[in-house]
CSV table of C-alpha atoms in Angstrom, one decimal:
chain,number,residue,atom,x,y,z
A,27,MET,CA,0.0,0.0,0.0
A,28,THR,CA,1.8,3.1,-1.2
A,29,ARG,CA,0.2,5.7,1.1
A,30,GLY,CA,1.0,3.8,4.3
A,31,PRO,CA,-1.5,3.3,7.1
A,32,ARG,CA,-4.4,5.8,7.2
A,33,THR,CA,-6.5,6.5,10.2
A,34,THR,CA,-10.1,7.8,10.0
A,35,ILE,CA,-12.9,8.2,12.5
A,36,VAL,CA,-15.7,5.7,11.6
A,37,GLY,CA,-18.8,6.2,13.8
A,38,ALA,CA,-17.3,6.5,17.3
A,39,MET,CA,-14.1,4.5,16.4
A,40,SER,CA,-10.7,5.5,15.2
A,41,VAL,CA,-10.0,3.0,12.4
A,42,THR,CA,-6.6,2.5,10.7
A,43,VAL,CA,-6.4,0.8,7.3
A,44,ARG,CA,-3.1,-0.8,6.8
A,45,ALA,CA,-1.3,-3.8,5.2
A,46,THR,CA,-1.9,-7.0,7.1
A,47,GLU,CA,0.8,-8.4,9.3
A,48,SER,CA,1.2,-11.9,10.7
A,49,ARG,CA,-0.2,-10.8,14.0
A,50,ASP,CA,-3.6,-10.3,12.2
A,51,PHE,CA,-3.8,-13.8,10.8
A,52,GLU,CA,-5.8,-15.2,13.6
A,53,ALA,CA,-8.4,-12.4,13.4
A,54,LEU,CA,-8.7,-12.8,9.6
A,55,LYS,CA,-9.3,-16.5,10.1
A,56,GLU,CA,-12.0,-15.8,12.6
A,57,ILE,CA,-13.8,-13.2,10.4
A,58,TYR,CA,-13.6,-15.4,7.3
A,59,ASN,CA,-14.8,-18.5,9.2
A,60,GLN,CA,-17.7,-16.5,10.6
A,61,VAL,CA,-18.7,-15.5,7.0
A,62,ILE,CA,-18.4,-19.1,5.9
A,63,ASP,CA,-20.9,-20.1,8.7
A,64,GLU,CA,-23.3,-17.3,7.7
A,65,ARG,CA,-23.5,-18.5,4.1
A,66,VAL,CA,-24.0,-14.9,2.8
A,67,ALA,CA,-20.8,-14.1,0.9
A,68,THR,CA,-18.7,-17.2,-0.1
A,69,PHE,CA,-19.3,-20.6,-1.6
A,70,ASN,CA,-16.6,-22.0,0.7
A,71,THR,CA,-18.0,-24.3,3.3
A,72,GLU,CA,-14.9,-25.5,5.1
A,73,HIS,CA,-13.1,-23.4,7.7
A,74,ILE,CA,-9.6,-22.3,7.0
A,75,ASP,CA,-6.6,-22.1,9.3
A,76,VAL,CA,-3.9,-19.5,9.8
A,77,GLY,CA,-1.8,-21.2,7.1
A,78,GLY,CA,-4.5,-20.4,4.6
A,79,ILE,CA,-4.4,-16.7,5.5
A,80,SER,CA,-0.6,-16.6,5.2
A,81,GLU,CA,-1.0,-17.9,1.6
A,82,TRP,CA,-3.3,-14.9,0.8
A,83,THR,CA,-0.5,-12.4,1.5
A,84,GLU,CA,1.8,-14.2,-0.9
A,85,SER,CA,-0.5,-13.9,-3.9
A,86,GLY,CA,-2.0,-10.4,-3.5
A,87,LEU,CA,-2.7,-7.4,-1.4
A,88,VAL,CA,-4.4,-7.8,1.9
A,89,LEU,CA,-5.5,-4.7,3.9
A,90,VAL,CA,-7.1,-4.7,7.3
A,91,ALA,CA,-9.3,-2.2,9.2
A,92,ASP,CA,-7.9,-2.0,12.7
A,93,SER,CA,-9.4,-0.2,15.7
A,94,GLY,CA,-7.1,-0.3,18.7
A,95,GLY,CA,-5.6,-3.6,17.8
A,96,ASP,CA,-9.0,-5.2,17.0
A,97,VAL,CA,-9.3,-6.2,13.3
A,98,LEU,CA,-12.7,-5.2,12.1
A,99,GLY,CA,-12.5,-6.4,8.6
A,100,PHE,CA,-10.3,-7.0,5.6
A,101,VAL,CA,-10.1,-6.9,1.8
A,102,ARG,CA,-7.8,-9.0,-0.3
A,103,SER,CA,-6.9,-9.2,-4.0
A,104,PHE,CA,-5.8,-12.2,-5.9
A,105,PRO,CA,-4.9,-12.8,-9.5
A,106,TYR,CA,-7.6,-13.0,-12.1
A,107,ARG,CA,-5.8,-15.3,-14.5
A,108,ALA,CA,-2.2,-16.5,-15.0
A,109,ARG,CA,-1.8,-15.2,-18.5
A,110,PRO,CA,0.4,-12.1,-18.8
A,111,CYS,CA,-2.2,-10.1,-20.7
A,112,TYR,CA,-4.3,-10.1,-17.4
A,113,GLU,CA,-1.6,-9.0,-15.0
A,114,GLY,CA,-3.3,-5.7,-14.5
A,115,VAL,CA,-6.6,-7.3,-13.5
A,116,ALA,CA,-7.3,-8.3,-9.9
A,117,GLN,CA,-10.1,-10.2,-8.2
A,118,PHE,CA,-11.1,-9.3,-4.7
A,119,SER,CA,-13.1,-10.3,-1.6
A,120,ILE,CA,-14.1,-8.1,1.3
A,121,TYR,CA,-15.3,-9.2,4.7
A,122,VAL,CA,-16.3,-7.2,7.8
A,123,ARG,CA,-16.7,-8.7,11.3
A,124,GLU,CA,-20.5,-9.0,12.0
A,125,SER,CA,-20.2,-6.6,15.0
A,126,ALA,CA,-18.6,-3.9,12.8
A,127,ARG,CA,-21.0,-4.0,9.9
A,128,GLY,CA,-23.0,-1.0,8.9
A,129,GLN,CA,-20.6,1.4,10.5
A,130,GLY,CA,-18.5,2.4,7.4
A,131,VAL,CA,-15.7,0.0,7.8
A,132,GLY,CA,-16.3,-1.6,4.4
A,133,GLY,CA,-16.3,1.8,2.7
A,134,LEU,CA,-13.1,2.8,4.3
A,135,LEU,CA,-11.5,-0.5,3.3
A,136,MET,CA,-12.7,-0.2,-0.3
A,137,SER,CA,-11.5,3.4,-0.6
A,138,GLU,CA,-7.9,2.5,0.4
A,139,PHE,CA,-8.0,-0.8,-1.5
A,140,VAL,CA,-9.0,0.8,-4.8
A,141,HIS,CA,-6.3,3.5,-4.4
A,142,ALA,CA,-3.6,0.9,-3.5
A,143,LEU,CA,-4.5,-1.3,-6.6
A,144,ALA,CA,-4.3,1.7,-8.9
A,145,ALA,CA,-1.0,2.7,-7.4
A,146,ASP,CA,0.2,-0.8,-8.1
A,147,GLY,CA,-0.6,-0.5,-11.8
A,148,LYS,CA,-3.8,-2.5,-11.8
A,149,TRP,CA,-6.3,-1.3,-14.4
A,150,LYS,CA,-9.3,-3.4,-13.4
A,151,VAL,CA,-10.7,-5.0,-10.2
A,152,LEU,CA,-13.6,-7.4,-10.2
A,153,SER,CA,-15.6,-9.8,-8.0
A,154,ARG,CA,-18.8,-11.8,-7.8
A,155,VAL,CA,-21.4,-11.1,-5.1
A,156,PHE,CA,-24.5,-13.3,-4.2
A,157,VAL,CA,-27.5,-11.6,-5.7
A,158,GLU,CA,-29.2,-11.4,-2.3
A,159,ASN,CA,-26.2,-9.7,-0.7
A,160,GLU,CA,-27.7,-6.2,-1.0
A,161,ALA,CA,-25.3,-4.6,1.5
A,162,SER,CA,-22.3,-5.6,-0.5
A,163,LEU,CA,-23.8,-4.5,-3.8
A,164,ILE,CA,-24.7,-1.1,-2.4
A,165,LEU,CA,-21.2,-0.7,-1.0
A,166,LEU,CA,-19.6,-1.5,-4.3
A,167,ALA,CA,-21.9,0.8,-6.3
A,168,LYS,CA,-20.9,3.6,-4.0
A,169,HIS,CA,-17.3,2.9,-4.8
A,170,GLY,CA,-17.7,3.0,-8.6
A,171,PHE,CA,-18.3,-0.6,-9.4
A,172,ARG,CA,-20.7,-1.5,-12.1
A,173,GLU,CA,-22.8,-4.7,-12.5
A,174,VAL,CA,-21.6,-6.5,-15.6
A,175,GLY,CA,-24.0,-9.5,-15.5
A,176,ILE,CA,-25.2,-12.4,-13.5
A,177,TYR,CA,-23.7,-15.9,-13.3
A,178,ARG,CA,-26.9,-18.0,-13.1
A,179,LYS,CA,-26.6,-21.1,-10.9
A,180,HIS,CA,-22.9,-20.4,-10.4
A,181,ALA,CA,-22.5,-23.1,-7.8
A,182,ARG,CA,-24.4,-24.9,-5.1
A,183,LEU,CA,-24.2,-23.9,-1.5
A,184,ASP,CA,-25.7,-26.4,0.9
A,185,GLY,CA,-27.4,-28.1,-2.0
A,186,VAL,CA,-29.1,-24.9,-3.3
A,187,TRP,CA,-28.1,-23.2,-6.6
A,188,ARG,CA,-26.9,-19.6,-6.0
A,189,ASP,CA,-26.5,-16.8,-8.5
A,190,GLY,CA,-23.6,-14.3,-8.5
A,191,VAL,CA,-23.6,-10.7,-9.7
A,192,ILE,CA,-20.4,-9.9,-11.6
A,193,VAL,CA,-19.0,-6.5,-10.6
A,194,GLU,CA,-16.0,-4.5,-12.0
A,195,ARG,CA,-14.3,-1.2,-11.7
A,196,LEU,CA,-11.8,0.3,-14.0
A,197,LEU,CA,-8.7,1.9,-12.4
A,198,GLY,CA,-6.0,4.4,-13.3
A,199,PRO,CA,-5.5,5.0,-17.0
A,200,ALA,CA,-8.3,2.6,-18.0
A,201,GLU,CA,-10.7,4.6,-15.8
A,202,GLU,CA,-9.4,7.9,-17.2
A,203,ASP,CA,-10.1,6.8,-20.8
A,204,GLU,CA,-13.8,6.4,-20.0
């Protein structure tokens, strides 16, 4: 992250967005496993361990929202495809601890994340969001993402077909050419 940690007041909290550190891995594991159990934002059904979190930092950018040492949420990028022509395209996931949702933490993470990706030379960032995950779709629209389409029956979750909205945002020179 080029700008370094940035601290902002969110609600009544002072929140710092910064690059993740190994001391955050346990909290990221807890947040992600909570989201897995909720069945609202990922097709994954098996809990991950700290080793899985460590792998994320090797393949992309991982930012955390921290309030007084308490990790409230995180956003991570990962490669879109291995082919060189796509090296400027990143996929992402964002997750906020249940107790911190609706307070602006996700918005703060997205603002810093989009800036960091553009500074890193990325020209596009994309993701897929469950169609019923309205909070995430609203958050992404506020941050310049557009809905590209819907993957119908993208995968089954607990035996039920789920659809995914494809979202994207252009960055840097690609965004300026619009």
